[in-house]
Amino acid sequence: MPDLTPSSRAERRRSTERRILDAARGLFAERGYERTTIRAVATSAGVDPALVMQYFGNKQELFRRSVHTPLDRSADGLETPADLLLATLGVKLAGLPETSLAMLRSMLTHPEAAEAVRAGLNTQIDEIAEAVAGEDARLRAALTVMLMVGVTIGHQLLDIEALRDASPERIAAVLRPAVQALIEP
Amino acid sequence: MPDLTPSSRAERRRSTERRILDAARGLFAERGYERTTIRAVATSAGVDPALVMQYFGNKQELFRRSVHTPLDRSADGLETPADLLLATLGVKLAGLPETSLAMLRSMLTHPEAAEAVRAGLNTQIDEIAEAVAGEDARLRAALTVMLMVGVTIGHQLLDIEALRDASPERIAAVLRPAVQALIEP
DNA sequence: CAATTCACTCTACAGATGTTGAGCGATTCC
DNA sequence: GGAATCGCTCAACATCTGTAGAGTGAATTG
């Protein structure tokens, strides 16, 4: 059912590598790091488990590569002039990229995911803090970011009804005054 | 080093059961469900792994019992008249009970923990929604709750610097206007 | 004090997991 | 067209996991 052309060796390699990464990313996002097995990834990619190892060496590295976002600046290191936060939240609620879902899902139980998320969030916090005046700038930025994270978790990972039933626009609208209260002392 | 009195059989039983539960709770809170092994719990409690099984039947049940909060109403089913939210947040930031930490830690990767947390949060949301007027009551309540969860995760589980360095009072103070903006349309 | 109960440990098993090395067969190179 | 390359699979490993059953010795009971 995929492409019928066996194509060249190099192409095939890239193709299956991508299939493995896609499968891994999906499973990491859905189940988190520990519950995702090499075998499950291999099966989902239609490949032998040993091949996964050959390609990525170990599970850790597979996770890193799955979760790596090449140039997608909007994914995690967003460009946030204080109020566009809500726009990017809209994006997040509409459907966070699987790389981010995978890291969010694993961040509480997998040390490396935790570190990656921590680093990403701290970057965001610093960026936002610059746009905020006052002594509490970093604190306010951090609280704003964790508000976004909390809402995202409730919506995307925990599937809280009250959030699932609301449109991203409505959520953003309700959230706006709260965000303003946080970043505009 | 513990009590030297071997005491009665019944006492000893309760005592070691509590030791096991304490050990389990601590490990679940620290590592989450999957990374916590029966053997680690047993070792930490100074007991044979088989005894843990004998006492609790299986890991799932051990988790349930570890995480069960007997009468601690302030833990998760808080009594929230809309503004006392911040007071209870203060409690959370000062040090969430380990039962809650264990569930929070595991909620993204362990289905049963997810369900328990979802149920607890929905209860909170309902309680808060009653105190909020307007069409968006439940949505506003949900966003408020997820704000709290987000901040708690950042502070307790991810150890975000900007939050770690701030006192609970300061956090509550900065948060107040935002919460008001959410629950007072 | 003899019999029994019972908290507790030892040993072991079955299954899953990450990981490895040998090998096969088609593609590529000269 | 023969040799080398290389994507890929097979079979197997060592380890760790949750879990079960038999047994032991001290507390309890009559």
Tab-separated table of C-alpha atoms (C1' of nucleotides) in Angstrom:
chain	number	residue	atom	x	y	z
A	1	MET	CA	0.000	0.000	0.000
A	2	PRO	CA	2.906	2.446	0.496
A	3	ASP	CA	4.886	3.386	-2.560
A	4	LEU	CA	5.403	0.449	-4.865
A	5	THR	CA	8.735	1.700	-6.133
A	6	PRO	CA	11.526	-0.044	-4.272
A	7	SER	CA	13.542	3.004	-5.324
A	8	SER	CA	17.203	3.317	-4.537
A	9	ARG	CA	18.962	2.008	-1.482
A	10	ALA	CA	19.579	5.439	-0.001
A	11	GLU	CA	15.969	6.405	-0.492
A	12	ARG	CA	14.731	3.237	1.121
A	13	ARG	CA	16.973	3.866	4.072
A	14	ARG	CA	15.734	7.371	4.639
A	15	SER	CA	12.187	6.200	4.128
A	16	THR	CA	12.278	3.454	6.738
A	17	GLU	CA	14.200	5.643	9.132
A	18	ARG	CA	11.421	8.169	8.877
A	19	ARG	CA	8.787	5.453	9.296
A	20	ILE	CA	10.498	4.330	12.485
A	21	LEU	CA	10.758	7.873	13.801
A	22	ASP	CA	7.112	8.556	13.024
A	23	ALA	CA	6.021	5.384	14.764
A	24	ALA	CA	8.211	6.103	17.770
A	25	ARG	CA	7.028	9.674	18.048
A	26	GLY	CA	3.417	8.573	17.949
A	27	LEU	CA	3.875	5.949	20.602
A	28	PHE	CA	5.967	8.157	22.864
A	29	ALA	CA	3.266	10.819	22.610
A	30	GLU	CA	0.522	8.337	23.349
A	31	ARG	CA	2.103	6.219	26.077
A	32	GLY	CA	5.182	8.033	27.285
A	33	TYR	CA	8.745	6.802	27.410
A	34	GLU	CA	8.579	3.787	29.703
A	35	ARG	CA	5.471	2.197	28.240
A	36	THR	CA	6.779	2.508	24.715
A	37	THR	CA	8.816	-0.558	23.778
A	38	ILE	CA	11.291	-0.949	20.971
A	39	ARG	CA	9.262	-3.911	19.804
A	40	ALA	CA	6.069	-1.885	19.624
A	41	VAL	CA	7.812	0.811	17.652
A	42	ALA	CA	9.247	-1.773	15.281
A	43	THR	CA	5.889	-3.459	14.774
A	44	SER	CA	4.160	-0.164	14.202
A	45	ALA	CA	6.786	0.724	11.630
A	46	GLY	CA	6.573	-2.702	10.017
A	47	VAL	CA	10.167	-3.505	10.789
A	48	ASP	CA	12.287	-5.850	12.851
A	49	PRO	CA	13.145	-4.637	16.365
A	50	ALA	CA	16.820	-5.177	15.691
A	51	LEU	CA	16.682	-2.684	12.884
A	52	VAL	CA	15.549	0.003	15.244
A	53	MET	CA	18.577	-0.669	17.388
A	54	GLN	CA	20.849	-0.666	14.343
A	55	TYR	CA	19.513	2.714	13.321
A	56	PHE	CA	19.483	4.451	16.665
A	57	GLY	CA	21.770	2.471	18.954
A	58	ASN	CA	19.531	2.539	21.993
A	59	LYS	CA	16.116	3.561	23.203
A	60	GLN	CA	17.353	6.792	24.688
A	61	GLU	CA	18.727	7.928	21.372
A	62	LEU	CA	15.562	6.863	19.595
A	63	PHE	CA	13.633	9.088	21.958
A	64	ARG	CA	15.969	11.996	21.356
A	65	ARG	CA	15.712	11.677	17.610
A	66	SER	CA	11.945	11.172	17.678
A	67	VAL	CA	11.455	14.232	19.756
A	68	HIS	CA	13.918	16.432	17.990
A	69	THR	CA	12.234	19.318	16.200
A	70	PRO	CA	14.431	20.364	13.304
A	71	LEU	CA	13.354	23.933	12.471
A	72	ASP	CA	9.870	24.145	13.906
A	73	ARG	CA	10.321	27.344	15.873
A	74	SER	CA	6.642	27.605	16.660
A	75	ALA	CA	6.689	24.286	18.449
A	76	ASP	CA	8.350	25.090	21.710
A	77	GLY	CA	10.674	28.012	21.448
A	78	LEU	CA	7.899	30.258	20.388
A	79	GLU	CA	8.416	33.886	19.472
A	80	THR	CA	6.337	35.487	22.181
A	81	PRO	CA	5.655	39.189	22.294
A	82	ALA	CA	3.621	38.889	25.470
A	83	ASP	CA	0.184	38.811	23.898
A	84	LEU	CA	0.710	36.461	20.999
A	85	LEU	CA	0.967	33.876	23.741
A	86	LEU	CA	-2.700	33.271	23.349
A	87	ALA	CA	-2.414	32.808	19.630
A	88	THR	CA	0.246	30.180	20.139
A	89	LEU	CA	-1.891	28.633	22.822
A	90	GLY	CA	-4.597	28.368	20.188
A	91	VAL	CA	-2.146	26.426	18.071
A	92	LYS	CA	-1.307	24.200	20.997
A	93	LEU	CA	-4.909	23.428	21.719
A	94	ALA	CA	-5.742	22.840	18.092
A	95	GLY	CA	-3.130	20.101	18.121
A	96	LEU	CA	0.296	20.229	19.568
A	97	PRO	CA	2.977	18.654	17.395
A	98	GLU	CA	3.607	15.092	18.403
A	99	THR	CA	7.173	15.856	19.375
A	100	SER	CA	5.923	18.197	22.055
A	101	LEU	CA	3.217	15.784	23.151
A	102	ALA	CA	5.808	13.056	23.509
A	103	MET	CA	7.981	15.208	25.727
A	104	LEU	CA	5.100	16.536	27.781
A	105	ARG	CA	3.801	13.024	28.271
A	106	SER	CA	7.147	11.764	29.492
A	107	MET	CA	8.425	14.767	31.406
A	108	LEU	CA	7.180	13.651	34.816
A	109	THR	CA	8.639	10.167	34.724
A	110	HIS	CA	11.583	10.297	32.336
A	111	PRO	CA	14.537	12.334	33.586
A	112	GLU	CA	15.841	13.287	30.172
A	113	ALA	CA	12.425	14.417	28.993
A	114	ALA	CA	12.097	16.428	32.177
A	115	GLU	CA	15.404	18.120	31.496
A	116	ALA	CA	14.459	18.903	27.904
A	117	VAL	CA	11.102	20.349	28.887
A	118	ARG	CA	12.657	22.299	31.723
A	119	ALA	CA	15.166	23.823	29.349
A	120	GLY	CA	12.486	24.678	26.796
A	121	LEU	CA	10.236	26.252	29.380
A	122	ASN	CA	13.072	28.245	30.883
A	123	THR	CA	13.862	29.635	27.446
A	124	GLN	CA	10.252	30.652	27.011
A	125	ILE	CA	10.192	32.158	30.470
A	126	ASP	CA	13.279	34.234	29.716
A	127	GLU	CA	11.807	35.468	26.457
A	128	ILE	CA	8.560	36.475	28.089
A	129	ALA	CA	10.279	37.987	31.088
A	130	GLU	CA	11.982	40.482	28.822
A	131	ALA	CA	8.612	41.797	27.740
A	132	VAL	CA	7.425	42.139	31.314
A	133	ALA	CA	8.321	45.069	33.524
A	134	GLY	CA	8.840	45.022	37.261
A	135	GLU	CA	10.709	43.068	39.846
A	136	ASP	CA	8.555	40.005	39.454
A	137	ALA	CA	9.190	39.711	35.729
A	138	ARG	CA	10.599	36.220	35.759
A	139	LEU	CA	8.080	34.982	38.260
A	140	ARG	CA	5.221	36.410	36.229
A	141	ALA	CA	6.629	34.926	33.069
A	142	ALA	CA	6.996	31.550	34.738
A	143	LEU	CA	3.444	31.594	36.033
A	144	THR	CA	2.152	32.527	32.617
A	145	VAL	CA	4.044	29.704	30.994
A	146	MET	CA	2.857	27.196	33.573
A	147	LEU	CA	-0.688	28.399	33.012
A	148	MET	CA	-0.275	27.491	29.366
A	149	VAL	CA	1.281	24.158	30.240
A	150	GLY	CA	-1.498	23.387	32.698
A	151	VAL	CA	-4.209	24.169	30.209
A	152	THR	CA	-2.435	22.176	27.532
A	153	ILE	CA	-2.081	19.165	29.801
A	154	GLY	CA	-5.725	19.330	30.787
A	155	HIS	CA	-6.802	19.639	27.200
A	156	GLN	CA	-4.412	17.380	25.324
A	157	LEU	CA	-3.229	14.795	27.803
A	158	LEU	CA	-5.824	14.493	30.525
A	159	ASP	CA	-8.788	15.202	28.297
A	160	ILE	CA	-10.709	17.235	30.869
A	161	GLU	CA	-14.296	17.506	29.622
A	162	ALA	CA	-14.807	21.160	30.378
A	163	LEU	CA	-11.780	21.923	28.212
A	164	ARG	CA	-12.450	19.409	25.490
A	165	ASP	CA	-15.890	20.869	24.922
A	166	ALA	CA	-14.647	24.414	24.516
A	167	SER	CA	-13.259	25.805	21.286
A	168	PRO	CA	-9.685	27.103	21.314
A	169	GLU	CA	-11.008	30.585	20.544
A	170	ARG	CA	-13.303	30.576	23.513
A	171	ILE	CA	-10.539	29.318	25.746
A	172	ALA	CA	-8.205	32.012	24.480
A	173	ALA	CA	-10.869	34.645	25.007
A	174	VAL	CA	-11.531	33.603	28.593
A	175	LEU	CA	-7.835	33.335	29.263
A	176	ARG	CA	-6.839	36.707	27.878
A	177	PRO	CA	-7.695	38.850	30.923
A	178	ALA	CA	-5.922	36.396	33.189
A	179	VAL	CA	-2.774	36.473	31.074
A	180	GLN	CA	-2.904	40.243	30.968
A	181	ALA	CA	-3.255	40.341	34.722
A	182	LEU	CA	-0.133	38.201	34.950
A	183	ILE	CA	2.172	39.996	32.528
A	184	GLU	CA	0.926	43.534	33.004
A	185	PRO	CA	1.482	44.409	36.659
B	1	MET	CA	16.835	2.064	65.021
B	2	PRO	CA	13.052	1.885	64.777
B	3	ASP	CA	11.203	0.840	67.868
B	4	LEU	CA	13.011	-1.925	69.717
B	5	THR	CA	9.848	-3.446	71.087
B	6	PRO	CA	8.837	-6.373	68.957
B	7	SER	CA	5.400	-5.709	70.421
B	8	SER	CA	2.432	-7.822	69.562
B	9	ARG	CA	1.841	-9.628	66.302
B	10	ALA	CA	-1.041	-7.379	65.273
B	11	GLU	CA	0.989	-4.292	65.988
B	12	ARG	CA	3.938	-5.543	64.050
B	13	ARG	CA	1.695	-6.275	61.115
B	14	ARG	CA	0.201	-2.799	61.040
B	15	SER	CA	3.625	-1.337	61.538
B	16	THR	CA	5.258	-3.086	58.596
B	17	GLU	CA	2.224	-2.488	56.422
B	18	ARG	CA	2.580	1.190	57.100
B	19	ARG	CA	6.326	1.022	56.435
B	20	ILE	CA	5.624	-0.549	53.070
B	21	LEU	CA	2.972	2.013	52.209
B	22	ASP	CA	5.242	4.870	53.203
B	23	ALA	CA	8.080	3.497	51.122
B	24	ALA	CA	5.793	2.919	48.158
B	25	ARG	CA	4.245	6.356	48.380
B	26	GLY	CA	7.645	7.969	48.490
B	27	LEU	CA	8.932	6.081	45.490
B	28	PHE	CA	5.765	6.571	43.464
B	29	ALA	CA	5.967	10.280	44.176
B	30	GLU	CA	9.614	10.422	43.243
B	31	ARG	CA	9.731	8.158	40.196
B	32	GLY	CA	6.177	7.536	39.102
B	33	TYR	CA	4.385	4.258	38.684
B	34	GLU	CA	6.405	2.453	36.019
B	35	ARG	CA	9.845	3.214	37.395
B	36	THR	CA	8.871	2.124	40.870
B	37	THR	CA	9.470	-1.609	41.316
B	38	ILE	CA	8.079	-3.900	43.949
B	39	ARG	CA	11.628	-4.845	44.798
B	40	ALA	CA	12.650	-1.241	45.346
B	41	VAL	CA	9.657	-0.683	47.597
B	42	ALA	CA	10.496	-3.821	49.556
B	43	THR	CA	14.133	-2.857	49.954
B	44	SER	CA	13.225	0.649	51.009
B	45	ALA	CA	10.839	-0.790	53.584
B	46	GLY	CA	13.422	-3.351	54.742
B	47	VAL	CA	11.253	-6.233	53.754
B	48	ASP	CA	11.116	-9.135	51.314
B	49	PRO	CA	9.457	-8.395	47.970
B	50	ALA	CA	7.157	-11.361	48.400
B	51	LEU	CA	5.754	-9.793	51.538
B	52	VAL	CA	4.646	-6.778	49.581
B	53	MET	CA	2.721	-9.058	47.255
B	54	GLN	CA	1.247	-10.945	50.182
B	55	TYR	CA	0.028	-7.715	51.695
B	56	PHE	CA	-1.333	-6.002	48.616
B	57	GLY	CA	-1.854	-8.675	45.994
B	58	ASN	CA	-0.397	-6.785	43.088
B	59	LYS	CA	1.362	-3.582	42.137
B	60	GLN	CA	-1.805	-1.889	41.015
B	61	GLU	CA	-3.401	-2.392	44.396
B	62	LEU	CA	-0.244	-1.246	46.147
B	63	PHE	CA	-0.447	1.952	44.161
B	64	ARG	CA	-4.101	2.427	45.050
B	65	ARG	CA	-3.477	1.904	48.719
B	66	SER	CA	-0.358	4.090	48.739
B	67	VAL	CA	-2.197	6.898	47.097
B	68	HIS	CA	-5.394	6.628	49.045
B	69	THR	CA	-5.993	9.640	51.239
B	70	PRO	CA	-8.120	8.611	54.185
B	71	LEU	CA	-9.702	11.827	55.448
B	72	ASP	CA	-7.384	14.495	54.156
B	73	ARG	CA	-9.978	16.788	52.638
B	74	SER	CA	-7.500	19.573	52.048
B	75	ALA	CA	-5.432	17.338	49.834
B	76	ASP	CA	-7.404	17.164	46.637
B	77	GLY	CA	-11.087	17.708	47.230
B	78	LEU	CA	-10.535	21.112	48.626
B	79	GLU	CA	-13.324	23.280	49.949
B	80	THR	CA	-13.056	26.152	47.545
B	81	PRO	CA	-15.091	29.297	47.892
B	82	ALA	CA	-13.550	30.835	44.812
B	83	ASP	CA	-10.881	32.900	46.534
B	84	LEU	CA	-9.546	30.470	49.096
B	85	LEU	CA	-8.121	28.741	46.064
B	86	LEU	CA	-4.994	30.735	46.552
B	87	ALA	CA	-4.720	29.733	50.165
B	88	THR	CA	-4.905	26.090	49.216
B	89	LEU	CA	-2.401	26.748	46.466
B	90	GLY	CA	-0.130	28.063	49.162
B	91	VAL	CA	-0.480	24.736	50.906
B	92	LYS	CA	0.275	22.918	47.698
B	93	LEU	CA	3.413	24.910	47.057
B	94	ALA	CA	4.609	24.577	50.597
B	95	GLY	CA	4.557	20.845	50.151
B	96	LEU	CA	1.894	18.768	48.546
B	97	PRO	CA	1.147	15.527	50.382
B	98	GLU	CA	3.059	12.663	48.888
B	99	THR	CA	-0.139	10.913	47.867
B	100	SER	CA	-0.952	13.783	45.556
B	101	LEU	CA	2.605	14.000	44.297
B	102	ALA	CA	2.519	10.317	43.473
B	103	MET	CA	-0.638	10.672	41.458
B	104	LEU	CA	0.467	13.841	39.728
B	105	ARG	CA	3.772	12.240	38.851
B	106	SER	CA	2.107	9.209	37.312
B	107	MET	CA	-0.959	10.756	35.728
B	108	LEU	CA	0.535	11.230	32.291
B	109	THR	CA	1.803	7.704	31.860
B	110	HIS	CA	-0.317	5.512	34.104
B	111	PRO	CA	-3.945	5.122	32.983
B	112	GLU	CA	-5.364	4.520	36.439
B	113	ALA	CA	-3.546	7.497	37.900
B	114	ALA	CA	-4.830	9.562	35.011
B	115	GLU	CA	-8.365	8.477	35.741
B	116	ALA	CA	-8.030	9.228	39.445
B	117	VAL	CA	-6.594	12.666	38.810
B	118	ARG	CA	-9.209	13.390	36.157
B	119	ALA	CA	-11.955	12.486	38.592
B	120	GLY	CA	-10.441	14.604	41.352
B	121	LEU	CA	-9.993	17.595	39.095
B	122	ASN	CA	-13.499	17.310	37.722
B	123	THR	CA	-14.847	17.357	41.242
B	124	GLN	CA	-12.864	20.490	41.974
B	125	ILE	CA	-14.025	22.040	38.733
B	126	ASP	CA	-17.644	21.368	39.593
B	127	GLU	CA	-17.245	22.852	43.037
B	128	ILE	CA	-15.639	25.984	41.706
B	129	ALA	CA	-18.076	26.273	38.826
B	130	GLU	CA	-20.906	26.655	41.300
B	131	ALA	CA	-19.286	29.760	42.702
B	132	VAL	CA	-18.817	31.258	39.250
B	133	ALA	CA	-21.593	33.039	37.378
B	134	GLY	CA	-22.126	33.098	33.670
B	135	GLU	CA	-22.271	30.741	30.734
B	136	ASP	CA	-18.586	29.926	30.858
B	137	ALA	CA	-18.678	28.836	34.487
B	138	ARG	CA	-17.338	25.337	33.965
B	139	LEU	CA	-14.765	26.476	31.466
B	140	ARG	CA	-13.553	29.184	33.782
B	141	ALA	CA	-13.421	26.780	36.666
B	142	ALA	CA	-11.480	24.279	34.586
B	143	LEU	CA	-8.960	26.886	33.472
B	144	THR	CA	-8.491	28.023	37.043
B	145	VAL	CA	-7.876	24.491	38.205
B	146	MET	CA	-5.436	23.803	35.406
B	147	LEU	CA	-3.624	27.007	36.284
B	148	MET	CA	-3.132	25.607	39.762
B	149	VAL	CA	-2.045	22.261	38.396
B	150	GLY	CA	0.382	23.896	35.997
B	151	VAL	CA	1.968	25.994	38.704
B	152	THR	CA	2.143	23.009	41.015
B	153	ILE	CA	3.835	20.874	38.384
B	154	GLY	CA	6.325	23.590	37.594
B	155	HIS	CA	7.086	24.107	41.250
B	156	GLN	CA	6.959	20.605	42.722
B	157	LEU	CA	7.742	18.233	39.881
B	158	LEU	CA	9.716	20.107	37.270
B	159	ASP	CA	11.516	22.357	39.709
B	160	ILE	CA	11.405	25.455	37.520
B	161	GLU	CA	13.904	27.927	38.950
B	162	ALA	CA	11.749	31.014	38.694
B	163	LEU	CA	9.122	29.257	40.776
B	164	ARG	CA	11.461	27.536	43.200
B	165	ASP	CA	13.014	30.871	44.106
B	166	ALA	CA	9.715	32.552	44.897
B	167	SER	CA	7.908	32.248	48.191
B	168	PRO	CA	4.407	30.768	48.151
B	169	GLU	CA	3.052	34.071	49.408
B	170	ARG	CA	4.596	35.996	46.557
B	171	ILE	CA	3.318	33.482	44.062
B	172	ALA	CA	-0.161	33.693	45.530
B	173	ALA	CA	-0.027	37.472	45.459
B	174	VAL	CA	0.992	37.606	41.813
B	175	LEU	CA	-1.565	34.981	40.929
B	176	ARG	CA	-4.508	36.601	42.661
B	177	PRO	CA	-5.496	39.103	39.951
B	178	ALA	CA	-5.239	36.388	37.331
B	179	VAL	CA	-7.485	34.050	39.270
B	180	GLN	CA	-9.951	36.846	39.840
B	181	ALA	CA	-9.934	37.606	36.147
B	182	LEU	CA	-10.786	33.983	35.512
B	183	ILE	CA	-13.558	33.419	38.006
B	184	GLU	CA	-15.077	36.890	38.034
B	185	PRO	CA	-16.257	37.609	34.514
C	1	DC	C1'	3.419	-27.304	77.074
C	2	DA	C1'	1.712	-28.858	72.789
C	3	DA	C1'	-0.633	-27.301	68.736
C	4	DT	C1'	-1.595	-23.842	65.783
C	5	DT	C1'	-1.443	-19.610	63.727
C	6	DC	C1'	0.859	-16.234	61.101
C	7	DA	C1'	4.385	-12.648	59.839
C	8	DC	C1'	7.971	-13.269	57.103
C	9	DT	C1'	11.707	-15.162	53.849
C	10	DC	C1'	13.738	-18.222	50.127
C	11	DT	C1'	13.639	-19.831	45.775
C	12	DA	C1'	11.895	-19.922	41.557
C	13	DC	C1'	9.202	-19.105	37.254
C	14	DA	C1'	7.244	-17.014	33.219
C	15	DG	C1'	7.112	-13.202	30.468
C	16	DA	C1'	8.778	-8.897	28.729
C	17	DT	C1'	12.499	-5.796	27.743
C	18	DG	C1'	16.721	-3.728	25.759
C	19	DT	C1'	20.318	-5.308	23.165
C	20	DT	C1'	23.669	-8.244	20.202
C	21	DG	C1'	25.780	-10.907	16.447
C	22	DA	C1'	25.411	-13.925	12.612
C	23	DG	C1'	23.518	-14.354	8.329
C	24	DC	C1'	20.627	-13.637	3.895
C	25	DG	C1'	19.554	-11.489	-0.251
C	26	DA	C1'	19.192	-7.707	-3.194
C	27	DT	C1'	21.596	-3.601	-4.806
C	28	DT	C1'	25.623	-1.216	-5.963
C	29	DC	C1'	30.334	-0.825	-7.603
C	30	DC	C1'	34.374	-1.939	-10.549
D	1	DG	C1'	29.517	-10.475	-14.164
D	2	DG	C1'	31.811	-11.073	-9.947
D	3	DA	C1'	32.721	-8.898	-5.553
D	4	DA	C1'	31.662	-5.991	-2.144
D	5	DT	C1'	28.209	-3.316	0.182
D	6	DC	C1'	24.360	-2.783	3.003
D	7	DG	C1'	19.392	-2.846	4.317
D	8	DC	C1'	17.215	-6.013	6.787
D	9	DT	C1'	15.716	-10.280	9.528
D	10	DC	C1'	16.429	-14.367	12.732
D	11	DA	C1'	17.528	-16.222	16.754
D	12	DA	C1'	19.272	-15.594	21.029
D	13	DC	C1'	21.238	-13.391	25.281
D	14	DA	C1'	21.089	-11.397	29.910
D	15	DT	C1'	18.436	-8.880	32.855
D	16	DC	C1'	14.594	-7.181	35.114
D	17	DT	C1'	9.877	-7.397	36.077
D	18	DG	C1'	5.606	-8.950	38.596
D	19	DT	C1'	4.249	-12.849	40.820
D	20	DA	C1'	3.491	-17.733	43.174
D	21	DG	C1'	4.348	-21.524	46.478
D	22	DA	C1'	6.750	-23.842	49.903
D	23	DG	C1'	8.803	-23.388	54.115
D	24	DT	C1'	10.566	-21.425	58.932
D	25	DG	C1'	10.474	-19.825	63.292
D	26	DA	C1'	8.442	-17.102	66.748
D	27	DA	C1'	4.057	-15.477	68.858
D	28	DT	C1'	-0.377	-17.015	70.158
D	29	DT	C1'	-3.868	-20.088	71.799
D	30	DG	C1'	-6.015	-24.041	74.160
